Amino acid sequence: MRPLHHNPGSHDGNRLSPFLTHGAVELGAICGLWVRARHAATPIRVERAFAVGGVGLADDIHADSFSPRQLLLASASAYEAFDLPAHALRENLLLDVDTASLTSGTVLQLGDAVRIRLMFQCEACGQLDLQRRGLAAALGSRRGMLARVIASGTVVAGDTIMQLDERLPAWSDDWRERVMTVLDAVPPGHVIDYARLARVAGIQSSYCRAFPRLLARLGADHAAKAVPARTTVTLPRWDGSGLFDRM
């Protein structure tokens, strides 16, 4: 990585932003972009995509203002190390950067305008084992990094990736700690239902089955803030609005 001392009025052909600061560091470049319209659809490789602040990539199934999983960034080095076929990791952005070295709370700028917030490492789930037995365990933390879009713009294959000196709150790779983070943000006098809790914590809806046991371990104060779909609790439901502005 090398620091970039950029004159706001200059342009060197790398689509640098006019508001990069002296603390910006060039990490690498985007090798490829993919968009998937729905779960059953085949991901489409594109040369450019529009990133919507607070939402994700336009026309992508993971575009969701309430999700910390708007983008999946994968590393070209992981493909080389594990001899994977193209797009095996189901990423949106393929980078020539080792995503395992990236940390939550880091802000990256892609090209001249798009900024993303790194959230947490994507778990290597069992679905990967359908491609190769034992792949999930072998990948470990090299599946990729999840991110949210915080500034809109067009992302283009080949764009430079800059690490900015801005830092935002870090989120844990541990799903249990993310659940606690969300519960701590529930406004007084409100509750959050299990499905919404899973969504804003960035975990699969199947984990809702584990919530009663986890909430019991967290204690009465936390347990009282989350409710299943069928409940007699009549308190207003919080949908997670404003969570990512504060946490």
Short mmCIF file of C-alpha atoms in Angstrom, two decimals:
data_model
loop_
_atom_site.label_atom_id
_atom_site.label_comp_id
_atom_site.label_asym_id
_atom_site.label_seq_id
_atom_site.Cartn_x
_atom_site.Cartn_y
_atom_site.Cartn_z
CA MET A 1 0.00 0.00 0.00
CA ARG A 2 1.23 3.49 -0.75
CA PRO A 3 -0.06 6.82 0.55
CA LEU A 4 -1.55 9.05 -2.11
CA HIS A 5 -0.91 12.77 -1.86
CA HIS A 6 -3.53 14.05 -4.21
CA ASN A 7 -4.14 17.57 -5.45
CA PRO A 8 -7.95 18.02 -5.41
CA GLY A 9 -7.75 19.83 -8.73
CA SER A 10 -5.75 17.15 -10.54
CA HIS A 11 -6.81 14.12 -12.53
CA ASP A 12 -4.40 11.32 -13.37
CA GLY A 13 -6.66 8.96 -15.31
CA ASN A 14 -7.44 6.66 -12.36
CA ARG A 15 -10.85 8.22 -11.70
CA LEU A 16 -9.60 9.74 -8.44
CA SER A 17 -12.10 11.66 -6.38
CA PRO A 18 -11.82 15.43 -5.90
CA PHE A 19 -12.39 14.88 -2.19
CA LEU A 20 -9.68 12.32 -1.43
CA THR A 21 -7.59 13.36 1.54
CA HIS A 22 -3.85 13.14 2.18
CA GLY A 23 -4.51 10.07 4.33
CA ALA A 24 -5.89 8.02 1.42
CA VAL A 25 -3.97 4.85 0.54
CA GLU A 26 -4.18 2.99 -2.75
CA LEU A 27 -4.94 -0.70 -2.18
CA GLY A 28 -5.44 -2.08 -5.66
CA ALA A 29 -8.15 -2.34 -8.30
CA ILE A 30 -11.46 -3.99 -9.14
CA CYS A 31 -10.96 -7.05 -11.34
CA GLY A 32 -14.62 -7.84 -12.02
CA LEU A 33 -18.25 -6.97 -11.22
CA TRP A 34 -21.31 -9.22 -10.97
CA VAL A 35 -25.01 -8.50 -10.48
CA ARG A 36 -27.71 -11.08 -9.74
CA ALA A 37 -31.36 -10.09 -10.16
CA ARG A 38 -32.84 -12.93 -8.07
CA HIS A 39 -31.72 -16.01 -6.14
CA ALA A 40 -32.44 -18.47 -8.96
CA ALA A 41 -30.86 -16.27 -11.60
CA THR A 42 -27.37 -16.69 -12.99
CA PRO A 43 -25.10 -13.82 -11.88
CA ILE A 44 -24.24 -11.53 -14.77
CA ARG A 45 -20.76 -10.14 -15.23
CA VAL A 46 -20.95 -6.45 -16.08
CA GLU A 47 -18.43 -3.77 -16.94
CA ARG A 48 -20.12 -1.18 -14.75
CA ALA A 49 -22.84 -1.01 -12.12
CA PHE A 50 -24.55 1.79 -10.28
CA ALA A 51 -24.11 1.71 -6.51
CA VAL A 52 -26.95 3.34 -4.55
CA GLY A 53 -25.99 4.86 -1.21
CA GLY A 54 -27.59 2.99 1.68
CA VAL A 55 -29.01 0.33 -0.64
CA GLY A 56 -26.39 -1.56 -2.68
CA LEU A 57 -25.94 -2.28 -6.39
CA ALA A 58 -28.92 -1.35 -8.56
CA ASP A 59 -30.85 -4.42 -9.79
CA ASP A 60 -28.97 -6.78 -7.47
CA ILE A 61 -30.86 -9.13 -5.17
CA HIS A 62 -28.77 -8.09 -2.16
CA ALA A 63 -29.67 -4.41 -2.49
CA ASP A 64 -31.41 -3.80 0.83
CA SER A 65 -31.31 -0.66 2.96
CA PHE A 66 -31.74 -2.73 6.15
CA SER A 67 -28.92 -5.18 5.44
CA PRO A 68 -25.21 -5.07 6.30
CA ARG A 69 -24.65 -7.52 3.43
CA GLN A 70 -25.24 -5.29 0.41
CA LEU A 71 -21.97 -6.22 -1.30
CA LEU A 72 -19.64 -9.21 -1.15
CA LEU A 73 -16.01 -8.47 -1.98
CA ALA A 74 -13.81 -11.44 -2.85
CA SER A 75 -10.10 -11.69 -3.50
CA ALA A 76 -8.48 -12.86 -6.73
CA SER A 77 -5.75 -14.41 -4.57
CA ALA A 78 -8.32 -16.73 -2.93
CA TYR A 79 -9.30 -18.02 -6.37
CA GLU A 80 -5.66 -18.69 -7.16
CA ALA A 81 -4.85 -20.28 -3.80
CA PHE A 82 -7.79 -22.71 -3.93
CA ASP A 83 -7.95 -23.16 -7.73
CA LEU A 84 -11.60 -22.10 -7.83
CA PRO A 85 -13.75 -21.78 -10.94
CA ALA A 86 -14.92 -18.30 -11.91
CA HIS A 87 -17.41 -16.72 -9.51
CA ALA A 88 -17.39 -19.71 -7.15
CA LEU A 89 -17.54 -17.35 -4.15
CA ARG A 90 -20.63 -15.53 -5.51
CA GLU A 91 -19.05 -12.12 -5.09
CA ASN A 92 -20.28 -8.78 -6.40
CA LEU A 93 -16.78 -7.35 -6.68
CA LEU A 94 -13.58 -9.27 -7.34
CA LEU A 95 -10.53 -7.39 -6.07
CA ASP A 96 -6.78 -7.78 -6.44
CA VAL A 97 -6.68 -7.20 -2.67
CA ASP A 98 -6.57 -9.88 0.04
CA THR A 99 -9.99 -9.39 1.65
CA ALA A 100 -8.89 -11.36 4.73
CA SER A 101 -6.59 -8.44 5.56
CA LEU A 102 -9.43 -5.89 5.51
CA THR A 103 -11.02 -4.76 8.77
CA SER A 104 -14.53 -3.76 9.74
CA GLY A 105 -15.18 -0.03 9.95
CA THR A 106 -12.76 0.76 7.12
CA VAL A 107 -14.10 3.04 4.39
CA LEU A 108 -13.02 2.36 0.81
CA GLN A 109 -13.51 4.54 -2.23
CA LEU A 110 -14.09 2.82 -5.56
CA GLY A 111 -13.26 4.95 -8.56
CA ASP A 112 -14.18 8.60 -8.40
CA ALA A 113 -17.28 8.64 -6.20
CA VAL A 114 -18.48 5.39 -4.66
CA ARG A 115 -17.65 4.83 -1.02
CA ILE A 116 -18.34 1.62 0.86
CA ARG A 117 -18.18 0.68 4.51
CA LEU A 118 -16.61 -2.68 5.35
CA MET A 119 -18.90 -4.58 7.74
CA PHE A 120 -17.59 -8.07 8.56
CA GLN A 121 -16.02 -11.16 7.03
CA CYS A 122 -18.48 -13.39 5.21
CA GLU A 123 -18.81 -16.81 6.80
CA ALA A 124 -17.74 -19.72 4.61
CA CYS A 125 -21.07 -21.57 4.62
CA GLY A 126 -21.75 -25.19 3.82
CA GLN A 127 -23.10 -24.30 0.35
CA LEU A 128 -19.49 -24.01 -0.76
CA ASP A 129 -19.00 -27.70 -0.03
CA LEU A 130 -21.40 -28.46 -2.91
CA GLN A 131 -18.61 -27.29 -5.20
CA ARG A 132 -15.84 -29.12 -3.42
CA ARG A 133 -15.90 -31.21 -0.28
CA GLY A 134 -14.22 -29.39 2.61
CA LEU A 135 -14.00 -26.08 0.75
CA ALA A 136 -15.83 -24.07 3.43
CA ALA A 137 -13.42 -25.15 6.17
CA ALA A 138 -10.41 -24.65 3.93
CA LEU A 139 -11.44 -21.11 2.99
CA GLY A 140 -11.97 -19.95 6.57
CA SER A 141 -11.80 -16.15 6.60
CA ARG A 142 -10.98 -15.95 2.88
CA ARG A 143 -14.58 -16.23 1.64
CA GLY A 144 -14.76 -12.44 1.37
CA MET A 145 -15.72 -9.20 3.08
CA LEU A 146 -19.26 -7.83 3.28
CA ALA A 147 -19.94 -4.14 2.85
CA ARG A 148 -22.55 -1.39 2.65
CA VAL A 149 -22.66 1.43 0.11
CA ILE A 150 -22.42 4.84 1.78
CA ALA A 151 -21.97 7.12 -1.26
CA SER A 152 -23.59 6.60 -4.66
CA GLY A 153 -21.96 6.45 -8.06
CA THR A 154 -20.93 4.19 -10.92
CA VAL A 155 -18.45 1.39 -10.27
CA VAL A 156 -16.38 0.29 -13.27
CA ALA A 157 -14.18 -2.78 -13.70
CA GLY A 158 -10.59 -1.58 -13.35
CA ASP A 159 -11.44 1.20 -10.91
CA THR A 160 -8.80 2.02 -8.31
CA ILE A 161 -9.57 1.08 -4.69
CA MET A 162 -8.57 3.65 -2.09
CA GLN A 163 -8.59 3.20 1.67
CA LEU A 164 -9.68 6.49 3.24
CA ASP A 165 -8.63 7.77 6.63
CA GLU A 166 -12.28 7.81 7.75
CA ARG A 167 -13.25 5.14 10.30
CA LEU A 168 -16.75 3.97 11.19
CA PRO A 169 -17.83 1.66 14.04
CA ALA A 170 -16.66 -1.92 13.60
CA TRP A 171 -19.06 -4.87 13.49
CA SER A 172 -18.13 -8.30 14.77
CA ASP A 173 -17.60 -11.37 12.60
CA ASP A 174 -19.47 -13.31 15.33
CA TRP A 175 -23.21 -13.36 14.57
CA ARG A 176 -24.05 -13.50 18.29
CA GLU A 177 -22.25 -10.25 18.95
CA ARG A 178 -24.01 -8.65 16.00
CA VAL A 179 -27.35 -9.67 17.49
CA MET A 180 -26.33 -7.93 20.73
CA THR A 181 -25.32 -4.83 18.76
CA VAL A 182 -28.77 -4.64 17.19
CA LEU A 183 -30.59 -5.30 20.47
CA ASP A 184 -28.62 -2.55 22.18
CA ALA A 185 -29.91 -0.15 19.51
CA VAL A 186 -33.62 -0.96 19.94
CA PRO A 187 -35.34 2.27 21.04
CA PRO A 188 -36.90 2.32 24.52
CA GLY A 189 -40.45 1.05 24.53
CA HIS A 190 -40.01 -0.89 21.28
CA VAL A 191 -39.24 -4.48 20.28
CA ILE A 192 -37.82 -6.06 17.14
CA ASP A 193 -39.19 -9.27 15.66
CA TYR A 194 -36.92 -12.23 15.02
CA ALA A 195 -37.03 -11.99 11.22
CA ARG A 196 -36.06 -8.30 11.23
CA LEU A 197 -33.37 -8.96 13.84
CA ALA A 198 -31.80 -11.57 11.58
CA ARG A 199 -32.01 -9.25 8.58
CA VAL A 200 -30.32 -6.24 10.16
CA ALA A 201 -27.74 -8.39 11.97
CA GLY A 202 -26.77 -9.93 8.62
CA ILE A 203 -27.55 -13.56 9.39
CA GLN A 204 -29.68 -16.20 7.68
CA SER A 205 -33.33 -16.38 8.69
CA SER A 206 -32.79 -20.00 9.74
CA TYR A 207 -30.83 -18.66 12.73
CA CYS A 208 -34.14 -17.43 14.19
CA ARG A 209 -34.52 -20.91 15.64
CA ALA A 210 -31.46 -20.26 17.79
CA PHE A 211 -32.67 -16.90 19.10
CA PRO A 212 -34.64 -18.13 22.17
CA ARG A 213 -31.59 -19.94 23.57
CA LEU A 214 -29.25 -17.05 22.77
CA LEU A 215 -31.61 -14.47 24.28
CA ALA A 216 -31.93 -16.54 27.43
CA ARG A 217 -28.15 -16.47 27.81
CA LEU A 218 -28.01 -12.72 27.19
CA GLY A 219 -30.36 -12.00 30.07
CA ALA A 220 -33.80 -10.55 30.62
CA ASP A 221 -32.98 -7.02 29.44
CA HIS A 222 -31.88 -8.20 26.00
CA ALA A 223 -34.47 -10.97 25.76
CA ALA A 224 -37.32 -8.52 26.27
CA LYS A 225 -36.32 -6.57 23.15
CA ALA A 226 -36.87 -9.37 20.61
CA VAL A 227 -40.06 -11.26 19.88
CA PRO A 228 -41.13 -14.07 17.53
CA ALA A 229 -43.66 -13.46 14.78
CA ARG A 230 -46.46 -14.86 16.91
CA THR A 231 -46.50 -13.11 20.25
CA THR A 232 -48.86 -11.39 22.63
CA VAL A 233 -46.45 -8.47 23.06
CA THR A 234 -48.15 -5.30 21.78
CA LEU A 235 -45.22 -2.88 21.96
CA PRO A 236 -44.40 -1.06 18.70
CA ARG A 237 -42.01 -2.87 16.34
CA TRP A 238 -38.69 -1.29 15.42
CA ASP A 239 -37.62 -2.03 11.86
CA GLY A 240 -33.97 -1.07 12.26
CA SER A 241 -34.32 2.43 10.83
CA GLY A 242 -31.25 4.56 11.48
CA LEU A 243 -29.18 1.65 12.83
CA PHE A 244 -26.33 2.01 10.35
CA ASP A 245 -26.19 5.76 10.84
CA ARG A 246 -25.42 5.22 14.53
CA MET A 247 -23.64 1.86 14.76
#
